[in-house]
Amino acid sequence: MTRHPGPAERLIFLDDVRLFAVLAVVALHTSAAYATFVPWWYVADHGKNAVLNLVLVVTDGFVMPTLFSIAGYFALSSLQRHGVADFLVGKLKRLGVPLVVVTLFFCPIISYVVLLGQGTTETYGHYWLRILPTALDWHLHLLTQESVPKMPNHLWAFYLWFLGMLLVFCGLLALLAAVFGRRTGRTAPSDAGFGLFAVWALLVALAEALGQVWIPDSRWVGFGAFFEFQPARAPLYLGMFLLGVYAWDRQWFSRHRIPGRVWLWGVATIAAYLGMMASGAANMAPGPKPVWIPCIHGLARTLVAVTVTGLLVAVGQRFWNRPGGVRASLAAASYDIYLLHLPLVVVAQYVLVRLDVPPLVKFAGIFLTVTTVCWGASRLASRGRRWLAPTGIVAVFGSCLLLWG
């Protein structure tokens, strides 16, 4: 029987692919304040640059699907090593605890900055105590452009929606393993199963197309303070997670390399992006539109997700599969960078809002500074000093009280 790689044989380049996607998330959130076509952002900076539109579109097209696919790949690995019960406990610790703690003590900074931009005189301490009871509000919320002004009146997980959705996906995977456990992980597949993967990717694309038809892409749904998601993109995210699970089960990367040269994946990626941008522009145009436009946009979004992930894997297998160095240190910190980045980005955007410098300079400065700060914080907390994590949270909360009252 062919053996899957164990923890000691971790595929280094996948950590680098995940790092690339996380850094792209930071770039996406940093560029949102300065892109010309973003209808609303937490900080209203009048300095805009059309170049950052491209950063926004490119990153938005692949970052979350790629992160979900890598999470699915490692999730099945963890499930097979630890069993259902320990797997769920581990995911609750790794995903659930940060989701709750960061939402309660770090995410309110984002919505308070929104109030500062509106001219509030309310102190941060009073504001935090005012919204804290909404953590127990488990109503279903429909989040639209019209509901944005009311956003600061509630506690939100904001960018941590990824953790909540990933926790749900891991729970579904564990449920499937509990029901069909005797049929999984027993023998190694004799082939890579790329044909079946293509069929499944097509089904995911069709599901995403239907999602785009039925629900506007910009609409979000919130359940309580800790769970938010875009219904139109949920089929794509679940599908990419399951494609990652399938890739592990078929021993991709450890036994089978993905087909195609890097340049072919690059060409496919460019073609997919052109289709996504053209259909996205038509989909966002005002007025009624034929049903095939959002349908094509959903198909194109899925194609972008698959081709970019394939391109990153192809590049990673060829150039990144080496241990050590700065890249390895950043890769080890990628999860912490994701957890910490957005409040710092929003605060930096607010501080610089009146500074008369080009938007590209602001973008580069914020991106590099926030990434470096998060990287440094992760390194401090990972060197046998995990107690620094709660200490850091207390320090940040105390700093907010000192700065804003």
Short mmCIF file of C-alpha atoms in Angstrom, two decimals:
data_model
loop_
_atom_site.label_atom_id
_atom_site.label_comp_id
_atom_site.label_asym_id
_atom_site.label_seq_id
_atom_site.Cartn_x
_atom_site.Cartn_y
_atom_site.Cartn_z
CA MET A 1 0.00 0.00 0.00
CA THR A 2 1.35 3.45 -0.90
CA ARG A 3 1.65 5.68 2.11
CA HIS A 4 0.56 9.30 2.33
CA PRO A 5 3.22 11.70 3.55
CA GLY A 6 3.20 12.15 7.30
CA PRO A 7 3.74 15.33 9.30
CA ALA A 8 7.52 14.97 9.05
CA GLU A 9 7.23 14.85 5.24
CA ARG A 10 5.13 18.01 4.94
CA LEU A 11 5.00 19.41 1.44
CA ILE A 12 6.88 22.66 1.95
CA PHE A 13 5.67 24.36 -1.21
CA LEU A 14 2.02 24.18 -0.08
CA ASP A 15 2.94 26.26 2.97
CA ASP A 16 4.46 28.77 0.54
CA VAL A 17 1.33 28.75 -1.63
CA ARG A 18 -0.74 29.46 1.47
CA LEU A 19 1.66 32.27 2.43
CA PHE A 20 1.29 33.80 -1.04
CA ALA A 21 -2.51 33.71 -0.69
CA VAL A 22 -2.42 35.27 2.79
CA LEU A 23 -0.15 38.08 1.61
CA ALA A 24 -2.58 38.59 -1.27
CA VAL A 25 -5.38 38.96 1.30
CA VAL A 26 -3.38 41.71 3.02
CA ALA A 27 -2.83 43.38 -0.37
CA LEU A 28 -6.55 43.10 -1.18
CA HIS A 29 -7.63 44.77 2.07
CA THR A 30 -4.93 47.43 1.77
CA SER A 31 -5.86 48.31 -1.81
CA ALA A 32 -9.60 48.53 -1.07
CA ALA A 33 -9.27 52.03 0.39
CA TYR A 34 -7.54 53.34 -2.73
CA ALA A 35 -9.20 51.50 -5.63
CA THR A 36 -11.55 53.63 -7.71
CA PHE A 37 -14.58 51.33 -7.96
CA VAL A 38 -15.01 50.08 -4.36
CA PRO A 39 -18.44 51.43 -3.30
CA TRP A 40 -17.62 51.47 0.42
CA TRP A 41 -14.70 50.80 2.74
CA TYR A 42 -14.05 51.28 6.45
CA VAL A 43 -11.88 54.33 5.76
CA ALA A 44 -12.94 56.97 3.20
CA ASP A 45 -9.70 58.13 1.58
CA HIS A 46 -10.21 60.44 -1.38
CA GLY A 47 -6.88 59.50 -2.91
CA LYS A 48 -7.49 56.84 -5.56
CA ASN A 49 -5.38 55.05 -8.14
CA ALA A 50 -6.71 52.86 -10.94
CA VAL A 51 -3.64 50.59 -10.76
CA LEU A 52 -4.96 49.31 -7.44
CA ASN A 53 -8.16 48.24 -9.18
CA LEU A 54 -6.08 45.52 -10.81
CA VAL A 55 -4.61 44.48 -7.45
CA LEU A 56 -8.11 44.26 -6.03
CA VAL A 57 -9.58 42.26 -8.90
CA VAL A 58 -6.67 39.84 -9.21
CA THR A 59 -6.47 39.07 -5.49
CA ASP A 60 -10.24 38.85 -5.02
CA GLY A 61 -10.40 36.28 -7.79
CA PHE A 62 -8.29 33.60 -6.12
CA VAL A 63 -7.26 34.20 -2.50
CA MET A 64 -10.13 32.62 -0.60
CA PRO A 65 -10.73 29.67 -2.98
CA THR A 66 -7.01 28.89 -2.82
CA LEU A 67 -6.97 29.05 0.97
CA PHE A 68 -10.03 26.78 1.17
CA SER A 69 -8.47 24.22 -1.18
CA ILE A 70 -5.23 24.07 0.84
CA ALA A 71 -7.24 23.83 4.04
CA GLY A 72 -9.17 20.89 2.58
CA TYR A 73 -5.95 19.14 1.58
CA PHE A 74 -4.50 19.37 5.08
CA ALA A 75 -7.86 18.74 6.79
CA LEU A 76 -8.19 15.18 5.46
CA SER A 77 -4.58 14.54 6.41
CA SER A 78 -5.26 15.67 9.98
CA LEU A 79 -8.52 13.75 10.17
CA GLN A 80 -6.86 10.50 9.13
CA ARG A 81 -4.05 10.96 11.65
CA HIS A 82 -6.11 11.97 14.67
CA GLY A 83 -9.58 10.47 14.21
CA VAL A 84 -12.91 12.27 14.26
CA ALA A 85 -13.07 13.33 17.93
CA ASP A 86 -9.50 14.63 18.24
CA PHE A 87 -9.77 16.27 14.82
CA LEU A 88 -12.84 18.26 15.91
CA VAL A 89 -11.26 19.25 19.22
CA GLY A 90 -8.14 20.38 17.42
CA LYS A 91 -10.11 22.48 14.93
CA LEU A 92 -12.12 24.09 17.72
CA LYS A 93 -8.87 25.10 19.39
CA ARG A 94 -7.15 26.30 16.22
CA LEU A 95 -10.14 27.96 14.54
CA GLY A 96 -12.90 28.42 17.11
CA VAL A 97 -10.89 29.96 19.95
CA PRO A 98 -9.14 32.59 17.78
CA LEU A 99 -12.46 33.35 16.07
CA VAL A 100 -14.12 34.20 19.39
CA VAL A 101 -11.17 35.94 21.09
CA VAL A 102 -10.11 38.09 18.13
CA THR A 103 -13.73 39.00 17.34
CA LEU A 104 -14.34 40.13 20.91
CA PHE A 105 -11.13 42.04 21.57
CA PHE A 106 -9.57 42.99 18.23
CA CYS A 107 -12.27 43.32 15.58
CA PRO A 108 -14.16 46.18 17.34
CA ILE A 109 -11.22 48.39 16.37
CA ILE A 110 -12.42 48.19 12.76
CA SER A 111 -15.94 49.38 13.42
CA TYR A 112 -14.74 52.05 15.88
CA VAL A 113 -12.52 53.50 13.14
CA VAL A 114 -15.68 53.73 11.02
CA LEU A 115 -17.29 55.78 13.81
CA LEU A 116 -14.20 57.97 14.05
CA GLY A 117 -14.54 58.70 10.37
CA GLN A 118 -18.15 59.73 11.01
CA GLY A 119 -16.99 62.17 13.73
CA THR A 120 -18.00 60.26 16.86
CA THR A 121 -17.04 61.56 20.32
CA GLU A 122 -17.83 58.25 22.02
CA THR A 123 -14.85 56.72 23.82
CA TYR A 124 -13.57 53.33 22.77
CA GLY A 125 -14.25 51.81 26.19
CA HIS A 126 -17.86 52.95 26.15
CA TYR A 127 -18.29 51.79 22.57
CA TRP A 128 -16.85 48.33 23.32
CA LEU A 129 -19.14 47.89 26.34
CA ARG A 130 -22.11 49.04 24.25
CA ILE A 131 -21.64 46.46 21.48
CA LEU A 132 -20.41 43.60 23.69
CA PRO A 133 -23.95 42.30 24.45
CA THR A 134 -24.53 41.80 20.71
CA ALA A 135 -22.13 38.84 20.92
CA LEU A 136 -25.15 36.95 22.26
CA ASP A 137 -27.42 38.08 19.43
CA TRP A 138 -27.84 34.94 17.31
CA HIS A 139 -30.32 36.38 14.85
CA LEU A 140 -29.87 36.02 11.11
CA HIS A 141 -28.70 39.29 9.54
CA LEU A 142 -28.90 40.23 5.88
CA LEU A 143 -25.97 42.55 5.15
CA THR A 144 -26.46 44.84 2.17
CA GLN A 145 -25.16 48.23 1.09
CA GLU A 146 -28.12 49.83 2.85
CA SER A 147 -27.21 48.21 6.19
CA VAL A 148 -23.63 49.55 6.20
CA PRO A 149 -24.43 52.66 8.33
CA LYS A 150 -25.75 50.39 11.10
CA MET A 151 -22.68 48.13 11.08
CA PRO A 152 -20.86 49.78 14.04
CA ASN A 153 -23.84 49.02 16.29
CA HIS A 154 -23.06 45.29 16.28
CA LEU A 155 -20.09 43.04 16.98
CA TRP A 156 -18.81 41.44 13.77
CA ALA A 157 -16.11 38.94 12.88
CA PHE A 158 -15.41 40.82 9.62
CA TYR A 159 -12.52 39.07 7.82
CA LEU A 160 -12.61 36.15 10.28
CA TRP A 161 -15.63 34.80 8.44
CA PHE A 162 -13.09 32.47 6.82
CA LEU A 163 -12.46 30.75 10.17
CA GLY A 164 -16.16 30.28 10.85
CA MET A 165 -16.88 28.85 7.42
CA LEU A 166 -13.79 26.63 7.56
CA LEU A 167 -14.92 25.33 10.94
CA VAL A 168 -18.28 24.38 9.43
CA PHE A 169 -16.58 22.65 6.48
CA CYS A 170 -14.32 20.68 8.83
CA GLY A 171 -17.37 19.65 10.84
CA LEU A 172 -19.06 18.39 7.65
CA LEU A 173 -15.89 16.49 6.72
CA ALA A 174 -15.77 14.87 10.15
CA LEU A 175 -19.44 13.92 9.84
CA LEU A 176 -18.78 12.26 6.48
CA ALA A 177 -15.81 10.42 7.97
CA ALA A 178 -17.92 9.19 10.88
CA VAL A 179 -20.63 7.91 8.53
CA PHE A 180 -18.43 6.52 5.76
CA GLY A 181 -15.21 6.04 7.70
CA ARG A 182 -14.76 2.41 6.75
CA ARG A 183 -14.58 3.38 3.08
CA THR A 184 -11.92 6.07 3.38
CA GLY A 185 -8.17 6.06 3.85
CA ARG A 186 -7.73 2.28 3.58
CA THR A 187 -5.95 1.77 0.25
CA ALA A 188 -3.98 4.03 -2.02
CA PRO A 189 -5.60 4.96 -5.36
CA SER A 190 -3.90 3.53 -8.41
CA ASP A 191 -4.30 6.71 -10.49
CA ALA A 192 -4.38 10.45 -9.89
CA GLY A 193 -8.03 10.81 -10.90
CA PHE A 194 -7.57 14.03 -12.86
CA GLY A 195 -10.57 13.20 -15.05
CA LEU A 196 -12.89 12.90 -12.08
CA PHE A 197 -11.38 16.11 -10.69
CA ALA A 198 -12.32 17.90 -13.92
CA VAL A 199 -15.89 16.62 -13.67
CA TRP A 200 -16.14 17.75 -10.04
CA ALA A 201 -14.68 21.17 -10.90
CA LEU A 202 -17.34 21.55 -13.59
CA LEU A 203 -20.06 20.72 -11.06
CA VAL A 204 -18.63 23.29 -8.67
CA ALA A 205 -18.62 25.85 -11.49
CA LEU A 206 -22.28 25.14 -12.26
CA ALA A 207 -23.22 25.45 -8.58
CA GLU A 208 -21.34 28.75 -8.34
CA ALA A 209 -23.06 29.95 -11.52
CA LEU A 210 -26.47 29.25 -9.98
CA GLY A 211 -25.38 31.04 -6.80
CA GLN A 212 -24.48 34.13 -8.80
CA VAL A 213 -27.84 33.99 -10.59
CA TRP A 214 -29.96 33.71 -7.45
CA ILE A 215 -28.10 36.01 -5.04
CA PRO A 216 -26.22 39.27 -5.70
CA ASP A 217 -22.49 38.77 -5.33
CA SER A 218 -22.16 41.71 -2.91
CA ARG A 219 -24.71 40.38 -0.41
CA TRP A 220 -23.59 38.88 2.89
CA VAL A 221 -25.47 36.90 5.53
CA GLY A 222 -24.50 37.03 9.18
CA PHE A 223 -25.54 34.57 11.87
CA GLY A 224 -24.80 36.11 15.24
CA ALA A 225 -21.49 37.88 15.72
CA PHE A 226 -19.17 35.10 14.66
CA PHE A 227 -20.48 33.63 11.39
CA GLU A 228 -20.73 35.57 8.14
CA PHE A 229 -20.55 34.47 4.53
CA GLN A 230 -21.37 35.42 0.94
CA PRO A 231 -24.14 33.06 -0.22
CA ALA A 232 -23.27 33.65 -3.90
CA ARG A 233 -19.72 32.38 -3.34
CA ALA A 234 -20.47 29.62 -0.83
CA PRO A 235 -20.69 26.88 -3.53
CA LEU A 236 -17.25 27.90 -4.82
CA TYR A 237 -15.67 27.86 -1.37
CA LEU A 238 -17.18 24.51 -0.39
CA GLY A 239 -16.29 23.07 -3.77
CA MET A 240 -12.65 24.19 -3.53
CA PHE A 241 -12.41 22.78 -0.01
CA LEU A 242 -13.68 19.42 -1.24
CA LEU A 243 -11.35 19.56 -4.24
CA GLY A 244 -8.51 19.92 -1.75
CA VAL A 245 -9.82 16.90 0.15
CA TYR A 246 -9.94 14.96 -3.12
CA ALA A 247 -6.37 15.99 -3.96
CA TRP A 248 -5.11 14.56 -0.67
CA ASP A 249 -7.11 11.37 -1.08
CA ARG A 250 -5.60 10.88 -4.55
CA GLN A 251 -2.09 11.59 -3.25
CA TRP A 252 -1.53 14.61 -5.41
CA PHE A 253 1.84 16.29 -4.93
CA SER A 254 3.26 13.37 -2.89
CA ARG A 255 2.79 10.70 -5.59
CA HIS A 256 1.25 12.47 -8.57
CA ARG A 257 2.36 15.81 -9.95
CA ILE A 258 -0.33 17.97 -11.50
CA PRO A 259 -0.24 17.87 -15.31
CA GLY A 260 0.81 20.75 -17.50
CA ARG A 261 3.72 23.14 -17.67
CA VAL A 262 3.88 26.35 -15.69
CA TRP A 263 3.42 28.51 -18.79
CA LEU A 264 0.27 26.63 -19.77
CA TRP A 265 -1.23 27.27 -16.34
CA GLY A 266 -0.22 30.91 -16.76
CA VAL A 267 -1.97 31.24 -20.09
CA ALA A 268 -5.09 29.55 -18.71
CA THR A 269 -5.04 31.91 -15.73
CA ILE A 270 -4.86 35.02 -17.93
CA ALA A 271 -7.74 33.76 -20.10
CA ALA A 272 -9.82 32.98 -17.01
CA TYR A 273 -9.21 36.45 -15.56
CA LEU A 274 -10.21 38.14 -18.80
CA GLY A 275 -13.47 36.20 -18.75
CA MET A 276 -14.07 37.00 -15.08
CA MET A 277 -13.40 40.72 -15.49
CA ALA A 278 -15.57 41.04 -18.60
CA SER A 279 -18.48 39.13 -17.05
CA GLY A 280 -17.99 40.93 -13.72
CA ALA A 281 -18.24 44.35 -15.37
CA ALA A 282 -21.44 43.28 -17.11
CA ASN A 283 -22.77 41.77 -13.88
CA MET A 284 -22.16 44.98 -11.91
CA ALA A 285 -23.76 47.25 -14.53
CA PRO A 286 -26.92 48.99 -13.29
CA GLY A 287 -30.33 47.86 -14.44
CA PRO A 288 -31.78 44.47 -15.34
CA LYS A 289 -29.56 41.98 -17.11
CA PRO A 290 -30.10 38.60 -18.78
CA VAL A 291 -29.64 35.57 -16.56
CA TRP A 292 -26.70 34.28 -18.54
CA ILE A 293 -24.45 37.17 -17.41
CA PRO A 294 -24.25 36.23 -13.71
CA CYS A 295 -24.17 32.59 -14.79
CA ILE A 296 -21.09 33.20 -16.96
CA HIS A 297 -19.54 35.21 -14.12
CA GLY A 298 -19.95 32.28 -11.75
CA LEU A 299 -18.34 29.92 -14.24
CA ALA A 300 -15.47 32.35 -14.82
CA ARG A 301 -14.88 32.80 -11.08
CA THR A 302 -14.53 29.07 -10.65
CA LEU A 303 -12.17 28.84 -13.60
CA VAL A 304 -10.01 31.59 -12.07
CA ALA A 305 -9.94 29.78 -8.72
CA VAL A 306 -8.88 26.48 -10.29
CA THR A 307 -6.32 27.89 -12.72
CA VAL A 308 -4.62 30.23 -10.23
CA THR A 309 -4.43 27.48 -7.63
CA GLY A 310 -3.01 25.16 -10.27
CA LEU A 311 -0.50 27.82 -11.34
CA LEU A 312 0.66 28.44 -7.77
CA VAL A 313 1.04 24.70 -7.15
CA ALA A 314 3.00 24.26 -10.39
CA VAL A 315 5.30 27.15 -9.50
CA GLY A 316 5.61 25.94 -5.92
CA GLN A 317 6.55 22.40 -6.88
CA ARG A 318 9.27 23.69 -9.19
CA PHE A 319 10.73 26.66 -7.30
CA TRP A 320 9.50 26.80 -3.67
CA ASN A 321 9.88 23.26 -2.35
CA ARG A 322 12.97 24.07 -0.27
CA PRO A 323 13.24 24.42 3.53
CA GLY A 324 14.69 27.32 5.49
CA GLY A 325 15.17 31.02 4.87
CA VAL A 326 12.98 34.08 5.28
CA ARG A 327 10.23 32.54 3.17
CA ALA A 328 9.94 29.59 5.55
CA SER A 329 9.71 31.96 8.52
CA LEU A 330 6.97 33.95 6.82
CA ALA A 331 5.15 30.77 5.86
CA ALA A 332 5.17 29.62 9.49
CA ALA A 333 3.61 32.96 10.45
CA SER A 334 0.98 33.04 7.69
CA TYR A 335 -1.93 32.06 9.94
CA ASP A 336 -1.04 34.74 12.49
CA ILE A 337 -0.63 37.31 9.72
CA TYR A 338 -4.17 36.53 8.61
CA LEU A 339 -5.53 36.73 12.16
CA LEU A 340 -3.97 40.09 12.96
CA HIS A 341 -3.76 42.09 9.77
CA LEU A 342 -7.09 43.82 9.07
CA PRO A 343 -7.51 45.99 12.20
CA LEU A 344 -3.91 47.16 11.73
CA VAL A 345 -4.55 47.90 8.04
CA VAL A 346 -7.68 49.92 8.83
CA VAL A 347 -6.00 51.91 11.60
CA ALA A 348 -3.05 52.70 9.32
CA GLN A 349 -5.41 53.78 6.54
CA TYR A 350 -7.21 56.07 8.99
CA VAL A 351 -3.96 57.59 10.30
CA LEU A 352 -2.77 58.32 6.74
CA VAL A 353 -6.09 59.56 5.38
CA ARG A 354 -5.10 63.25 5.57
CA LEU A 355 -1.53 62.71 4.45
CA ASP A 356 -1.00 64.14 0.98
CA VAL A 357 1.03 61.33 -0.60
CA PRO A 358 0.24 59.15 -3.64
CA PRO A 359 -2.13 56.24 -2.97
CA LEU A 360 0.45 53.77 -4.29
CA VAL A 361 2.91 54.95 -1.63
CA LYS A 362 0.28 54.54 1.08
CA PHE A 363 -0.56 51.09 -0.23
CA ALA A 364 3.05 49.92 -0.28
CA GLY A 365 3.85 51.43 3.12
CA ILE A 366 0.82 49.92 4.84
CA PHE A 367 1.26 46.52 3.22
CA LEU A 368 4.93 46.23 4.18
CA THR A 369 4.49 47.66 7.68
CA VAL A 370 1.50 45.55 8.65
CA THR A 371 3.02 42.37 7.22
CA THR A 372 6.26 43.00 9.11
CA VAL A 373 4.49 43.77 12.39
CA CYS A 374 2.32 40.64 12.17
CA TRP A 375 5.33 38.53 11.21
CA GLY A 376 7.33 39.86 14.16
CA ALA A 377 4.45 39.29 16.59
CA SER A 378 4.07 35.71 15.35
CA ARG A 379 7.80 35.00 15.77
CA LEU A 380 7.76 36.37 19.32
CA ALA A 381 4.76 34.25 20.29
CA SER A 382 6.01 31.06 18.63
CA ARG A 383 9.41 30.71 20.30
CA GLY A 384 8.16 28.91 23.40
CA ARG A 385 6.37 32.05 24.53
CA ARG A 386 2.75 31.34 23.68
CA TRP A 387 1.78 33.30 26.79
CA LEU A 388 2.65 36.39 24.76
CA ALA A 389 -0.46 35.89 22.60
CA PRO A 390 -3.01 36.70 25.35
CA THR A 391 -0.62 39.33 26.72
CA GLY A 392 -0.52 40.95 23.29
CA ILE A 393 -4.30 41.01 23.08
CA VAL A 394 -4.52 42.70 26.48
CA ALA A 395 -1.82 45.18 25.43
CA VAL A 396 -3.64 46.09 22.21
CA PHE A 397 -6.94 46.49 24.05
CA GLY A 398 -5.26 48.65 26.69
CA SER A 399 -3.61 50.76 23.99
CA CYS A 400 -7.01 51.42 22.43
CA LEU A 401 -8.33 52.57 25.81
CA LEU A 402 -5.34 54.89 26.28
CA LEU A 403 -5.59 56.28 22.75
CA TRP A 404 -9.34 56.64 22.42
CA GLY A 405 -10.57 56.60 26.01
#
